[in-house]
Each structure stands twice: as structure tokens, then as C-alpha cells.
Coordinates of C-alpha atoms and ligand atoms in Angstrom, one line a residue:
X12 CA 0.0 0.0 0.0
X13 CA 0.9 3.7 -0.4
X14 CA 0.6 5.1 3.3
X15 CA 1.1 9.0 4.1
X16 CA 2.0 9.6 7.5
X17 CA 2.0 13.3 8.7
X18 CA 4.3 14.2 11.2
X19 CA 6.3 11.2 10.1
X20 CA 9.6 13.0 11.2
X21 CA 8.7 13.1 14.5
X22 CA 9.1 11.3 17.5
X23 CA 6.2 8.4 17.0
X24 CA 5.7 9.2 13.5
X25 CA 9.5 8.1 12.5
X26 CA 9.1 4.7 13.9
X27 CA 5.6 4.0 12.6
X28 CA 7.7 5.1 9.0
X29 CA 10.1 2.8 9.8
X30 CA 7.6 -0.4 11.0
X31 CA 5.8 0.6 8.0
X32 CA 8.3 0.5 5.5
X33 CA 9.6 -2.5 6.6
X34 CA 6.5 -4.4 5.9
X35 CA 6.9 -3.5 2.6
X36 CA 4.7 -0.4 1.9
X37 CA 5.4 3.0 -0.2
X38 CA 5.9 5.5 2.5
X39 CA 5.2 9.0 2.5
X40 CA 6.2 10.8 4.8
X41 CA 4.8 14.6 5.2
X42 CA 6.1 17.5 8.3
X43 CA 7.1 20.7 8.1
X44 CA 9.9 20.3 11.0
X45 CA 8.2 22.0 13.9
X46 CA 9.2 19.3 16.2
X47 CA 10.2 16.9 14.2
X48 CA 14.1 16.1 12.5
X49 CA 16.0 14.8 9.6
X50 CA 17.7 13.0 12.0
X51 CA 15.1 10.9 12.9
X52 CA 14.5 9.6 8.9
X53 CA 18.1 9.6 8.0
X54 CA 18.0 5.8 7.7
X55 CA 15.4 6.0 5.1
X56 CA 16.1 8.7 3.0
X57 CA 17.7 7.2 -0.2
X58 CA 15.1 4.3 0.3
X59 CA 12.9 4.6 -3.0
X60 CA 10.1 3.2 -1.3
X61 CA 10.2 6.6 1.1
X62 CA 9.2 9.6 0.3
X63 CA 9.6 13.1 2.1
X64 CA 7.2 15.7 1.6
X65 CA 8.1 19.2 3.7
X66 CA 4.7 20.4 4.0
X67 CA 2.5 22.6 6.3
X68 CA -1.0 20.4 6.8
X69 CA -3.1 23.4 7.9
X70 CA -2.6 24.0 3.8
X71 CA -4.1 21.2 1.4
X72 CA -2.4 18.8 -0.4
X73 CA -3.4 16.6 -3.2
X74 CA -2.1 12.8 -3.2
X75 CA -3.1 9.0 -3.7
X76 CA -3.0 7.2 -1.1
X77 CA -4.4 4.0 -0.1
X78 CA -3.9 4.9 4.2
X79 CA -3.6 8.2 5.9
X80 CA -1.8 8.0 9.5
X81 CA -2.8 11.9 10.9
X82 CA -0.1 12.1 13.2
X83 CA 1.3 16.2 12.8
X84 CA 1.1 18.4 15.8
X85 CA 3.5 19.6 18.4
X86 CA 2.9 17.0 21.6
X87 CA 4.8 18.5 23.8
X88 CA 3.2 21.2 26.3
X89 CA 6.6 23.3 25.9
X90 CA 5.9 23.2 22.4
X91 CA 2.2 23.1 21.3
X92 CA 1.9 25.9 23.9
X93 CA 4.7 28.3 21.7
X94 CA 2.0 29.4 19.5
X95 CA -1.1 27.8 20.2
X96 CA -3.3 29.4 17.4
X97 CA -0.6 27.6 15.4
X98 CA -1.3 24.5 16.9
X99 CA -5.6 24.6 17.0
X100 CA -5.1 25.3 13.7
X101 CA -2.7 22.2 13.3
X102 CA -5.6 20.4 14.6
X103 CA -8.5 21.6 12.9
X104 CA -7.2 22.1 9.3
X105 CA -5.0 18.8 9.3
X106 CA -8.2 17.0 10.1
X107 CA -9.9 18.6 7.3
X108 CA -7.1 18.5 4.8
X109 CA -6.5 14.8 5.3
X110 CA -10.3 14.0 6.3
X111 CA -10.7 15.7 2.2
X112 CA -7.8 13.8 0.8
X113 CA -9.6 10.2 2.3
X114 CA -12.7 11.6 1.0
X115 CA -11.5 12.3 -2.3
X116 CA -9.3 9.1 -2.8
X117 CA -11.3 6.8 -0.4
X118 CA -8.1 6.1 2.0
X119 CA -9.0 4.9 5.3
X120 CA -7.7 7.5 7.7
X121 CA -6.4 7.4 11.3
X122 CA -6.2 10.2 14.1
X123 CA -3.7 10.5 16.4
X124 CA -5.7 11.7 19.2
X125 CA -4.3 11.6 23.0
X126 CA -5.7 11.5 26.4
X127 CA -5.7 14.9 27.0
X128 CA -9.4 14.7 25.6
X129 CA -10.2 13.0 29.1
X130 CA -8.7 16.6 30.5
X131 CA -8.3 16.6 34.7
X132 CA -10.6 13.3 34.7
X133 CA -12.6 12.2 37.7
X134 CA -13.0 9.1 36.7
X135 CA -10.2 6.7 37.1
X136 CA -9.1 4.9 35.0
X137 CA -10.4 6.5 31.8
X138 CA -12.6 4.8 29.4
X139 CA -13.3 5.6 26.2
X140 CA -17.0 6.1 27.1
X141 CA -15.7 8.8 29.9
X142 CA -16.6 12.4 27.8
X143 CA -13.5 14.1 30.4
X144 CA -13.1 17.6 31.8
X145 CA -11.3 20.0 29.5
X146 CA -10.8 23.4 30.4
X147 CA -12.5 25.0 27.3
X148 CA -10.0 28.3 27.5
X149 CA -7.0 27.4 29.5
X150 CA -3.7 27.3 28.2
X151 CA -3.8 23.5 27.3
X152 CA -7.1 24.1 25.2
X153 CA -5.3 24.6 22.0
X154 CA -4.2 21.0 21.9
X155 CA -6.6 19.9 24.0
X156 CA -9.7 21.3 22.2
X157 CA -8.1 20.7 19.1
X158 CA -7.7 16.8 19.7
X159 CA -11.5 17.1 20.4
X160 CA -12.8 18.9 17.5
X161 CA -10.7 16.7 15.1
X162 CA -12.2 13.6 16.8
X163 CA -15.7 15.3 15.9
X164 CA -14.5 15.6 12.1
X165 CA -13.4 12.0 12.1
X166 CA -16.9 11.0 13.4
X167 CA -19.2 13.3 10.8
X168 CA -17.0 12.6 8.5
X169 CA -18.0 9.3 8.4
X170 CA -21.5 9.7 9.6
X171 CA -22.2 12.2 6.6
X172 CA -20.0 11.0 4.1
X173 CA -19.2 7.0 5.3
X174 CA -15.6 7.8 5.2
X175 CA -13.6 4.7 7.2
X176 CA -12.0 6.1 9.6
X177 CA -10.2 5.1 13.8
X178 CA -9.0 7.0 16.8
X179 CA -6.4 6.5 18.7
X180 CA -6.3 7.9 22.1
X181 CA -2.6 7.8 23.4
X182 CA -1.5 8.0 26.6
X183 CA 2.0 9.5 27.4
X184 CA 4.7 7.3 25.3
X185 CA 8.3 7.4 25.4
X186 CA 11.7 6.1 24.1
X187 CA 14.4 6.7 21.3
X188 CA 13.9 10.1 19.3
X189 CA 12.3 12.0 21.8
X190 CA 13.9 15.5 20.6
X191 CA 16.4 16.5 23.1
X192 CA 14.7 20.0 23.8
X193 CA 11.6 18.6 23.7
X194 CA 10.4 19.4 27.2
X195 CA 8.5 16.3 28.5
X196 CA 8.7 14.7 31.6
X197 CA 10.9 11.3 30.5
X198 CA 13.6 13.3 28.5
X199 CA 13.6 16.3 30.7
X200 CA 14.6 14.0 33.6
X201 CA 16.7 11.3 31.5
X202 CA 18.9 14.1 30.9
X203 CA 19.0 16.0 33.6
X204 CA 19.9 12.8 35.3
X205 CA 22.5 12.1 32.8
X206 CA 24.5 15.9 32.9
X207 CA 24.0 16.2 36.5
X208 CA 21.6 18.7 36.9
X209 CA 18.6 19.3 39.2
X210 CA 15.7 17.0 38.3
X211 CA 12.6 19.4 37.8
X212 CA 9.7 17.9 39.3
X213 CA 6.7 20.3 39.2
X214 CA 4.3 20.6 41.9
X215 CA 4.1 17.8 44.4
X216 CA 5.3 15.0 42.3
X217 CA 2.2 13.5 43.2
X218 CA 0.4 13.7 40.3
X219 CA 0.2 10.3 38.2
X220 CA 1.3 9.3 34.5
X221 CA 1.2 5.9 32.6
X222 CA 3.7 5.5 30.6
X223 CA 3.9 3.3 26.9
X224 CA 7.3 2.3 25.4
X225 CA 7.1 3.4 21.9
X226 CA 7.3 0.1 20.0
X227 CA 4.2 -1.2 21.9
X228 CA 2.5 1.7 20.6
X229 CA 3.3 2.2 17.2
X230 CA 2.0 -2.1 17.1
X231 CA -1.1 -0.4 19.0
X232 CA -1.6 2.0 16.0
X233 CA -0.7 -0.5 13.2
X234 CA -3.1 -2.9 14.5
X235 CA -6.1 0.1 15.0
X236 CA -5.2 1.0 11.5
X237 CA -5.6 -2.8 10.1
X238 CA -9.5 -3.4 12.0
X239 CA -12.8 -3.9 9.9
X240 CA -14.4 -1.1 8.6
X241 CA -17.0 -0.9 11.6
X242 CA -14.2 -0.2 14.6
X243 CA -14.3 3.8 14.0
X244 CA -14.9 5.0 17.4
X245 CA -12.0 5.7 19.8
X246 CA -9.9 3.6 21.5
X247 CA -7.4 4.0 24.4
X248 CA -3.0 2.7 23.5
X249 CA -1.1 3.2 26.2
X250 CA 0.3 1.2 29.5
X251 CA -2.0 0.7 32.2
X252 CA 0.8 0.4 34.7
X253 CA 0.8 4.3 37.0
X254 CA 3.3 6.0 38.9
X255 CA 4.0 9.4 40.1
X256 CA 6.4 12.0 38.7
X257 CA 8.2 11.6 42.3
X258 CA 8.4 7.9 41.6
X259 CA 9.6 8.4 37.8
X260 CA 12.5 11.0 38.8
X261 CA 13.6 8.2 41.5
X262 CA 13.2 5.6 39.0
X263 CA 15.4 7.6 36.6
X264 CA 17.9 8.6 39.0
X265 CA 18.2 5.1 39.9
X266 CA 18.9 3.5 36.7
X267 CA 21.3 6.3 35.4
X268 CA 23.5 5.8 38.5
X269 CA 23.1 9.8 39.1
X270 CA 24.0 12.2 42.1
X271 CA 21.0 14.9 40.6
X272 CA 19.0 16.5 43.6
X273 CA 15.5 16.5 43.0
X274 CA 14.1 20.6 42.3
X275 CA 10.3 20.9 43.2
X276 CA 8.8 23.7 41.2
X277 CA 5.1 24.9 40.4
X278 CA 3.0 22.7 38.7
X279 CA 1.5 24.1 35.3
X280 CA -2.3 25.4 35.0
X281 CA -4.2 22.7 34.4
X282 CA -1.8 19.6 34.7
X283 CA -4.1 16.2 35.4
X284 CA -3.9 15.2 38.4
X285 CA -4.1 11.4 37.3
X286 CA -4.0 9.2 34.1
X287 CA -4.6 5.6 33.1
X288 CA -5.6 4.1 30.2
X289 CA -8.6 1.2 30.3
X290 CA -7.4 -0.7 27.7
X291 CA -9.8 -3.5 27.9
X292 CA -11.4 -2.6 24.6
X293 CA -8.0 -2.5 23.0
X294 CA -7.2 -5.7 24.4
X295 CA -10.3 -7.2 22.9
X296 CA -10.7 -5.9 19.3
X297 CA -6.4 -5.7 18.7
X298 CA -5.3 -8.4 20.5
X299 CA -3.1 -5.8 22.1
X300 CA -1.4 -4.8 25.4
X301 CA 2.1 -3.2 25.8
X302 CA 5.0 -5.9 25.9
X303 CA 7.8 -4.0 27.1
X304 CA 8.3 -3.7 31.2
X305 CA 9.4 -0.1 32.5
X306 CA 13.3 -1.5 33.1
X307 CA 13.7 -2.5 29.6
X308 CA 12.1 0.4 27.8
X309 CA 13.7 3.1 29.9
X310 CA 17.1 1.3 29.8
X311 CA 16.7 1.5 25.7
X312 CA 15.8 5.1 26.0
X313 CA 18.5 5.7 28.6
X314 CA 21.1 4.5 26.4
X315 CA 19.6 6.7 23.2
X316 CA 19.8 9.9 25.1
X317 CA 23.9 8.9 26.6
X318 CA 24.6 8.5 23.1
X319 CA 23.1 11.7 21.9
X320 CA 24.7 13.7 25.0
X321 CA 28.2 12.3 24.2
Ligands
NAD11 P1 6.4 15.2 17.8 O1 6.3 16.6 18.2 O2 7.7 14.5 18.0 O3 5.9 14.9 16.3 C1 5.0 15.8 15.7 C2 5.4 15.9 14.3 O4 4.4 16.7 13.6 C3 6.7 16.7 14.2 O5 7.6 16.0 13.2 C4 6.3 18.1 13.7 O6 7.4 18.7 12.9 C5 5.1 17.7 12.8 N1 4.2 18.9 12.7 C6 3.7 19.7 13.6 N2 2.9 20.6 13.1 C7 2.8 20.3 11.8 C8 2.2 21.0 10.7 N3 1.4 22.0 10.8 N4 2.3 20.4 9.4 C9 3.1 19.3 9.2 N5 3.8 18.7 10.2 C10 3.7 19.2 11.5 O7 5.3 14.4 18.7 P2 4.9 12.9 18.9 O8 5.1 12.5 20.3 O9 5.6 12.1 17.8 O10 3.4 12.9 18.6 C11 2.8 12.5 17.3 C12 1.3 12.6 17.4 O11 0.8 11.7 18.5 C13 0.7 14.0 17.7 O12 -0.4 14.2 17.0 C14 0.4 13.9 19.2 O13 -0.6 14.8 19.6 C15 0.0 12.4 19.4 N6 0.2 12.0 20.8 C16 1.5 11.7 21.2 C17 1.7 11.3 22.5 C18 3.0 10.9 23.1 O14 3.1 10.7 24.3 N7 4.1 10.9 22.3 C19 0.5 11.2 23.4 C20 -0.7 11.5 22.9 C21 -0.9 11.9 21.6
UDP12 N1 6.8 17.3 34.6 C1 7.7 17.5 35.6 N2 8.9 17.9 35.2 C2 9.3 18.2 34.0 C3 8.3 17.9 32.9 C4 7.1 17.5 33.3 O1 7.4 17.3 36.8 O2 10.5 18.5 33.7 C5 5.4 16.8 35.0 C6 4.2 17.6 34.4 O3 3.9 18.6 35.2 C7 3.2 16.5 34.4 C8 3.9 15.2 34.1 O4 5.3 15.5 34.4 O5 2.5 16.4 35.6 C9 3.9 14.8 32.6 O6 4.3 15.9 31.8 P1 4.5 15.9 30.3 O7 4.8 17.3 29.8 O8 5.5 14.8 30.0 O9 3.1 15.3 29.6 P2 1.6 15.6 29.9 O10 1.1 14.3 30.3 O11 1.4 16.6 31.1 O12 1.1 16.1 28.7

């Protein structure tokens, strides 16, 4: 198949690339370098199965394509926050621009969506039936809101026009080719824990985060992508397995062998208090749960960020 992925240079959009083109499809792979990097497709460039396409989706853009992976938008809060008209607008228009390109080719199209449409949830674990608690004007609206509203295109899109398309809801993933500026919690700490600086732990550390390794998610996404045409609704990937940002830093600073000090600072308006994925319905329409245990998927990443410090 011929599969577009936008945002393929970044962090999960290079390795679903990668997966993809190794199961033999035509890749094409569409960013505009926001967040993501060269460096992260170097080692398919020169591939002529893989295609790179420097590209703003807020604009159209007119290919064939038999699959349409809708992964571009800052997910950082450091960065979707930089200019967050920029990233609504990320949000909206991608949806529509790709949501019009499946329309007009009859691709099957998937959303990256994320479980900041659960918001500051009280209901714990969240379900995919759980409608969350988004602050409509705060300063995580842009991506939150804009996750949201794209969902809603996904779904009248099809309703109105039968387009086939799936949701992914991800919960916070991590691993290799997180940028190294890129502000989240796991490569904020992994290198502050590997250069010997203060580990920044905002607020209490109390609040809670489940964390995916990103192979397990990327199989998540391929396997949405690959359901029956009547699985459109949206469905939770990410590790059910919690801990608390006090318990991460220690983790960290544990496994890296490190004398950083942990640094409490504010917490950020509006950071969820807890989140954890009910993945039951995953489990029983993928076959899927995450494979790779906390040691071994942070001892990959580990090593990928000493290599890139050094
Ligand atoms: P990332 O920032 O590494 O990748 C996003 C990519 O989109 C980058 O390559 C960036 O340059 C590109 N991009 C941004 N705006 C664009 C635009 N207007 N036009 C074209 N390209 C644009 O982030 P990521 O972690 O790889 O996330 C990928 C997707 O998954 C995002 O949609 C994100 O919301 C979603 N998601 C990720 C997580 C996670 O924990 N990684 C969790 C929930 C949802
Ligand atoms: N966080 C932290 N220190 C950092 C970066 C993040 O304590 O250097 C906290 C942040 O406040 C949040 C959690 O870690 O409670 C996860 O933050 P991240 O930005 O990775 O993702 P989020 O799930 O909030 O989108």
C-alpha cells in the first residue's frame, strides 16, 4: 500500500515510518519540521520506497494514497503551547485537509488523538465512554480542544459521508527520538539525570502518568489501522501500569547511576492530576497490550539519550 504519514519526522511518526516501510509499503512521509528532524529519517532517506514531503498540513495537499496515518502536531506542552493558534489550527485544518484527501481518494484514515481529551478526569481509569473535563479556555485548550474537535470531524465525517476512519487515544509514550529540547517529563529527567543537573519535578510530584514504550504503541496504532471497517470509534493505546512523577524521577535517577538532587517547582495550570488508560477494549478488538516492562524500555531510551549527550 501507499501510506502517508503526517508528522512522520517526528518522535512516534518516525518509527511507525520505519515499522511501515519494513512491511513492505510506499511510504510518504509529510512534516514541516516544527518538532520533528532529519535525523530521525536519515535511515530511510535514499530508500525509494520513502518519500519526504516538507509540508504545512493546515494547507491542502493533493495525493493518492491507499492509508492516511494523521499524526502532525507539536505534543509537547513546551511546544504546542509556543504558539497555540498555530497548533488549533494544526488540529482543525489537518483533520480537514486529510479527512478531504480520504474523501476524495477513499483512503481509510487514522487520528492521532491523545488522552488529553479526558482533560483533569474524575473518573479513574479513563474509558473511552468517559466524555473528560477539559478546560475550554486554559492554556492546554489549543491541543486539548483541538484533539477534540478533530475527533468530531473523524466521526461526521464518516456519519455524513461514510468515510472509514479510527481513533487512537494515546496516553504518554516514550523512548528513542524524543527530541532532546523537547520538554516532557521522560527526557527532561533522563537528561537531567544524565549531565548532572537538578531533576525538575513540578508541583508535588504526586500527580500520576502511565507510561507506553514506543514500540508497543506504534503495534497499538498498526493494528487500529488494520480493523474492519465498523471499529471507527476511539480507542485508548497506552500502559495501564501508574506511577507518580516523584516515583519516575527516582526511577530515573536510579537507573542512570546519578547524584542529581530533586528541584520541586510549580505545577503548570491545568496539569491532570491522574492518568490511566482502560485498555480492555484494545485488548479485545487488537489483540493488544504493551509488551515492554518499565526497566527495559527506559534502559533502551537511557542509552539513546547517553549516546546523543556524548
Ligand atoms: P512530535 O512533536 O515528535 O511529532 C509531531 C510531528 O508533527 C513533528 O515532526 C512536527 O514537525 C510535525 N508537525 C507539527 N505541526 C505540523 C504541521 N502544521 N504540518 C506538518 N507537520 C507538522 O510528537 P509525537 O510525540 O511524535 O506525537 C505525534 C502525534 O501523536 C501527535 O499528533 C500527538 O498529539 C500524538 N500523541 C502523542 C503522545 C506521546 O506521548 N508521544 C501522546 C498523545 C498523543
Ligand atoms: N513534569 C515534571 N517535570 C518536567 C516535565 C514535566 O514534573 O520537567 C510533569 C508535568 O507537570 C506533568 C507530568 O510530568 O505532571 C507529565 O508531563 P509531560 O509534559 O510529559 O506530559 P503531559 O502528560 O502533562 O502532557
Amino acid at each position: 500500500m501507499r501510506i502517508l504519514i503526517t508528522g512522520g519526522a517526528g518522535f512516534l511518526g518516525s518509527h511507525l515510518c520505519e515499522r511501515l516501510l519494513a512491511e513492505g509499503h510506499d511510504i510518504l512521509c509529510l512534516d514541516n519540521f516544527f518538532t520533528g528532524s532529519k535525523d530521525n529519517i536519515l535511515s530511510m532517506v535514499g530508500n525509494p520506497r520513502f518519500e519526504l514531503i516538507r509540508h504545512d498540513i493546515t494547507m491542502p495537499i493533493y495525493l493518492e494514497v491507499d492509508q492516511i496515518y494523521n499524526l502532525a502536531c507539536p505534543a509537547s506542552p513546551v511546544h504546542y503551547q509556543y504558539n497555540p493558534i498555530k497548533t488549533i489550527k494544526t488540529n482543525v485544518m489537518g483533520a480537514i485537509n486529510t479527512l478531504g484527501m480520504a474523501k476524495r481518494v477513499k483512503a481509510r484514515i487514522l487520528q492521532a488523538s491523545t488522552s488529553e481529551v479526558y482533560g483533569d478526569p474524575e473518573v479513574h481509569p479513563q474509558h473511552e465512554g468517559y466524555w473528560g473535563r477539559v478546560n475550554p479556555i486554559g492554556i492546554r485548550s489549543c491541543y486539548d480542544e483541538g484533539k477534540r474537535a478533530a475527533e468530531c470531524l473523524m466521526m461526521d465525517y464518516r456519519r455524513q459521508n461514510g468515510l472509514d476512519v479510527k481513533i487512537a487515544r494515546i496516553f504518554n509514550t516514550y523512548g528513542p527520538r524524543m527530541a532532546l529540547n523537547d520538554g516532557r517529563v521522560v527526557s527532561n529527567f533522563i537528561i537531567q539525570a544524565l549531565s548532572g543537573r537538578d531533576i525538575t519535578v513540578y508541583g508535588n510530584g504526586l500527580q500520576t502518568r502511565s507510561f507506553c514504550y514506543v514500540d508497543d504503541l506504534i503495534e497499538g496504532l498498526i493494528r487500529l489501522m488494520d480493523t474492519p471497517e465498523e471499529v471507527s470509534g476511539p480507542v485508548n493505546l497506552g500502559n495501564p501500569v501508574e506511577f507518580t512523577i516523584l516515583e519516575l524521577a527516582e526511577k530515573i535517577i536510579a537507573m542512570t547511576g546519578s547524584s542529581s538532587r530533586i528541584l520541586f517547582s510549580p505545577l503548570p495550570q491545568d496539569d491532570p492530576i491522574q492518568r490511566r488508560p482502560e485498555i480492555s477494549l484494545a485488548k479485545r478488538i487488537l489483540n493488544w497490550q504493551p509488551e515492554t516492562s518499565m526497566e527495559k524500555g527506559m534502559g533502551l531510551t537511557i542509552a539513546y539519550f547517553r549516546d546523543k549527550l556524548s
